[in-house]
mmCIF file of C-alpha atoms in Angstrom:
data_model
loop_
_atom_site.group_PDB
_atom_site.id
_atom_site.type_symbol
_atom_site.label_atom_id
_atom_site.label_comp_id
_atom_site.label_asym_id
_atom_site.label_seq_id
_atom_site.Cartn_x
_atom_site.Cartn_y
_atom_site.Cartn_z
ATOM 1 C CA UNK A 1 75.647 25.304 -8.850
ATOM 2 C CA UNK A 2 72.117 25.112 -7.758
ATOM 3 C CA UNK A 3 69.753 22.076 -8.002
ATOM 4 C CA UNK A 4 67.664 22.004 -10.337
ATOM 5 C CA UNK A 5 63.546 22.667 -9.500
ATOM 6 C CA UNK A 6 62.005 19.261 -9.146
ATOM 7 C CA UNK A 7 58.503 19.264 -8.476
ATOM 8 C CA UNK A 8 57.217 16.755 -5.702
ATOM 9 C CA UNK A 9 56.239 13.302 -6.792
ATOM 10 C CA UNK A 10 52.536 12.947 -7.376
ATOM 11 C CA UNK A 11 50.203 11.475 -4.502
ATOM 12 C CA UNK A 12 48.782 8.396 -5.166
ATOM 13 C CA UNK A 13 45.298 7.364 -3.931
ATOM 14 C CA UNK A 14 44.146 3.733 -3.960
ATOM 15 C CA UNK A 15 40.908 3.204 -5.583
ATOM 16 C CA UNK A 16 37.692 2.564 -2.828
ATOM 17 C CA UNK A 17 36.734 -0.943 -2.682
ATOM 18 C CA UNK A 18 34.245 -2.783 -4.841
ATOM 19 C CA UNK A 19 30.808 -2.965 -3.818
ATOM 20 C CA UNK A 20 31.215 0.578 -2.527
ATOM 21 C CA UNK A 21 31.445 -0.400 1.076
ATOM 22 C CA UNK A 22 34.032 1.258 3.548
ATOM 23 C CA UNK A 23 36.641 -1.210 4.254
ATOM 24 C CA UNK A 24 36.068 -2.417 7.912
ATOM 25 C CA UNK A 25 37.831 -1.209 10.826
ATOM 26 C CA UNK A 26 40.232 -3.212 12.677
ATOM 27 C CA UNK A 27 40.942 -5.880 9.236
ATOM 28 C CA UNK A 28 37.429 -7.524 8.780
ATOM 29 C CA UNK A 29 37.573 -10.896 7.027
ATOM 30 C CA UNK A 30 36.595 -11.185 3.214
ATOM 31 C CA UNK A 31 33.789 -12.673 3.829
ATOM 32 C CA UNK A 32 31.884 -9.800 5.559
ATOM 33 C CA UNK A 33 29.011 -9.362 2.556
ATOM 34 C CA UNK A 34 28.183 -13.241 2.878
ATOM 35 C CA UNK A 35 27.929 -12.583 6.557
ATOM 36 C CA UNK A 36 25.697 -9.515 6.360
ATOM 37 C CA UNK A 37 24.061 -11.725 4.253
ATOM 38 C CA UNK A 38 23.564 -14.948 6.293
ATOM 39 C CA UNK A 39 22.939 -12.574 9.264
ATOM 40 C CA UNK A 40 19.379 -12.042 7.927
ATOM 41 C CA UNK A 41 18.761 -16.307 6.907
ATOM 42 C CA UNK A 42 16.807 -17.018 10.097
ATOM 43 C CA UNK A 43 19.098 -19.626 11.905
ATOM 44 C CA UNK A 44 21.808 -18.793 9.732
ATOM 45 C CA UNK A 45 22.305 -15.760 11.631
ATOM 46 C CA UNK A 46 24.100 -18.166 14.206
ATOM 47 C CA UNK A 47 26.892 -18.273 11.869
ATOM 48 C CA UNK A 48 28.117 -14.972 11.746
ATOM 49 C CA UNK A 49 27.687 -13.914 15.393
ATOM 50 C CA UNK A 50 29.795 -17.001 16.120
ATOM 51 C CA UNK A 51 32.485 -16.347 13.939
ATOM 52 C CA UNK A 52 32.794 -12.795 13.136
ATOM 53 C CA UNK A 53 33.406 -11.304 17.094
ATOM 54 C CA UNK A 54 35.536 -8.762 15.823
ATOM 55 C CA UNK A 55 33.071 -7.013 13.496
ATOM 56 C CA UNK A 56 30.979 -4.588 15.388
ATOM 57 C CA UNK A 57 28.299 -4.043 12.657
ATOM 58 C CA UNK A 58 28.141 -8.076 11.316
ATOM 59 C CA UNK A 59 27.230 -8.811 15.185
ATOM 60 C CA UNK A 60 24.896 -5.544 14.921
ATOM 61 C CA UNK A 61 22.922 -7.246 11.848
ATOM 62 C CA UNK A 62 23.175 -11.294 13.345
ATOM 63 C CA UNK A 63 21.573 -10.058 16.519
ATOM 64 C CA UNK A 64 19.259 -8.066 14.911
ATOM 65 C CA UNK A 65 18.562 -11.086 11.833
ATOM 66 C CA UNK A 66 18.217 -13.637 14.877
ATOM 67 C CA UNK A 67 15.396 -11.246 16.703
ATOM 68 C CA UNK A 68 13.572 -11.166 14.041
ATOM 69 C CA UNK A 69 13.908 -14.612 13.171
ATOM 70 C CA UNK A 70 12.464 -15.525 16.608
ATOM 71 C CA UNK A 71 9.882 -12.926 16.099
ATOM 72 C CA UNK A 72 8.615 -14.113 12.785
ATOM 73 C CA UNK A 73 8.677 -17.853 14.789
ATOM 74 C CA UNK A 74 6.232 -16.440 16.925
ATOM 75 C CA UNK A 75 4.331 -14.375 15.007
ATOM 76 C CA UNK A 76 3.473 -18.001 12.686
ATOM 77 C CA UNK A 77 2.581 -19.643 15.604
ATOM 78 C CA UNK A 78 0.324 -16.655 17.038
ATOM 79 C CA UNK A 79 -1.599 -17.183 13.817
ATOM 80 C CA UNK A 80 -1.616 -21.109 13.772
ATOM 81 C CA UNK A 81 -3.486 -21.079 16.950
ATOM 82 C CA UNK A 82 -6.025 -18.131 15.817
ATOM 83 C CA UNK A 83 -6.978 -20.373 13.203
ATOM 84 C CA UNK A 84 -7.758 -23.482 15.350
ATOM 85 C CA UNK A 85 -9.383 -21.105 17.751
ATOM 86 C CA UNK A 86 -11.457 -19.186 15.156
ATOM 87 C CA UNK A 87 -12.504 -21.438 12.479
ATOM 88 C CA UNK A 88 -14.697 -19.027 9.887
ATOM 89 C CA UNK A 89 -11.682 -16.233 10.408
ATOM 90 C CA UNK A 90 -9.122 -18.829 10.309
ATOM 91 C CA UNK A 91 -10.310 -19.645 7.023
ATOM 92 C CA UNK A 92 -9.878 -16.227 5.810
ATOM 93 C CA UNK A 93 -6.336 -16.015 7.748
ATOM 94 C CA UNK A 94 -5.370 -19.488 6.112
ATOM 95 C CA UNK A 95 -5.144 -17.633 2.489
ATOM 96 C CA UNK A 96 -3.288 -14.790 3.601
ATOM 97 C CA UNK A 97 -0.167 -17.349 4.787
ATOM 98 C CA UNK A 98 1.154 -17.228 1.628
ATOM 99 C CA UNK A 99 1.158 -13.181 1.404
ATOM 100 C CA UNK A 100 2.574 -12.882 4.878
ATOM 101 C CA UNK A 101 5.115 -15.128 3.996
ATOM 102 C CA UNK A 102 6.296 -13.431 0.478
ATOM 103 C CA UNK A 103 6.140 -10.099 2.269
ATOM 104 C CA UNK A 104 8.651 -11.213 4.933
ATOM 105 C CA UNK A 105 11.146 -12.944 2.123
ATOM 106 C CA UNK A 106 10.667 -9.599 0.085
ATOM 107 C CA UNK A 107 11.479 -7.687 3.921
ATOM 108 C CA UNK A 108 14.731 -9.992 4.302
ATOM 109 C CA UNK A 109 15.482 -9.466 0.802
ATOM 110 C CA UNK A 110 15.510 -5.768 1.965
ATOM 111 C CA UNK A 111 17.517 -5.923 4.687
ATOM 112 C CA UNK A 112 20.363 -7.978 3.147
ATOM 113 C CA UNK A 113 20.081 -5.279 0.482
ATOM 114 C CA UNK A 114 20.682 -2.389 3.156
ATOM 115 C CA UNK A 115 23.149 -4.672 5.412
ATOM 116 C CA UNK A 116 25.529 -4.276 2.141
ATOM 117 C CA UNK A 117 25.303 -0.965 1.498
ATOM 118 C CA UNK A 118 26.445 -0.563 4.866
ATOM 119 C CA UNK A 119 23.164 1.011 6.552
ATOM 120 C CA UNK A 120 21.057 -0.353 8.593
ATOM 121 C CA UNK A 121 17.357 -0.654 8.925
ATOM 122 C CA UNK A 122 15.606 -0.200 12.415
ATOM 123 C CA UNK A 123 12.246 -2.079 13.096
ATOM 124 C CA UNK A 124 10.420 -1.309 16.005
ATOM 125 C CA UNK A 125 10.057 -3.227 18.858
ATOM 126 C CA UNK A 126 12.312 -5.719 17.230
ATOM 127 C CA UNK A 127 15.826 -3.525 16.803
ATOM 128 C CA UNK A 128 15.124 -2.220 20.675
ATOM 129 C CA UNK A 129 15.085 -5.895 21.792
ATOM 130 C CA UNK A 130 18.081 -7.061 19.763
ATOM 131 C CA UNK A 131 20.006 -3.638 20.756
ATOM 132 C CA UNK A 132 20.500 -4.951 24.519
ATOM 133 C CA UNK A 133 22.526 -8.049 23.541
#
C-alpha cells in the first residue's frame, strides 16, 4: 500500500506589531514608545538614556532630545540678554517669545511623532553634536 498524498501543513505568519513599528532587536522593553517619547521632554530625556542601555535607537533619540534640550536652554538665554542689551529691539523680540516657544512644542511634537514611526529626524548642528556621544 502506498500513503496517501498529504499536502504540507500551512505556514503560519504572526501578525506585525501594533503601532506598525519593527519589533526591536535584541528584546526591547514594552515601554520603548513612552521612551521615544520622554526622549524628546527636555530633562526627561535623562530617563531613557539611563534605563534603556540596551536599545540602540532609544539612546539615539535621548541623546539627540537632551542636545536639543540644552540647545533650546541656550538659545532662551541668548535672547534674554539681547533684550536687556537692546531695549527698542528687545521690545519687538519680547512678543515673539511666545511664537518661538509654540514653534519648538509643535517641533517636539514632531519629533516624538517621527521617533514612533521609527525614523528619525536630523537637525543640523544639533544631531552632529549629539552623534559623538
Amino acid at each position: 500500500m502506498s500513503e496517501p498524498n498529504v499536502p504540507p501543513p500551512p505556514s503560519y505568519t504572526p501578525p506585525p506589531p501594533p503601532g506598525g513599528m519593527p519589533p526591536p532587536p535584541g528584546g526591547a522593553s514594552q515601554n520603548r514608545g513612552l521612551m521615544l517619547a520622554l526622549a524628546y521632554l527636555g530633562p526627561l530625556a535623562l530617563i531613557p538614556l539611563v534605563t534603556e542601555k540596551d536599545d540602540a535607537e532609544v539612546q539615539w533619540h535621548a541623546k539627540h532630545g537632551l542636545v536639543l534640550f540644552v540647545a533650546e536652554i541656550i538659545l532662551w538665554v541668548v535672547l534674554g540678554i539681547f533684550i536687556h542689551v537692546v531695549p527698542f529691539l528687545g521690545c519687538l523680540a519680547l512678543m515673539g517669545f511666545p511664537l518661538l516657544g509654540l514653534a519648538i512644542f509643535i517641533f517636539h511634537i514632531y519629533l516624538i511623532l517621527q521617533a514612533q514611526k521609527g525614523q528619525r529626524v536630523m537637525v543640523p548642528g544639533i544631531s552632529d553634536f549629539a552623534n559623538r556621544f
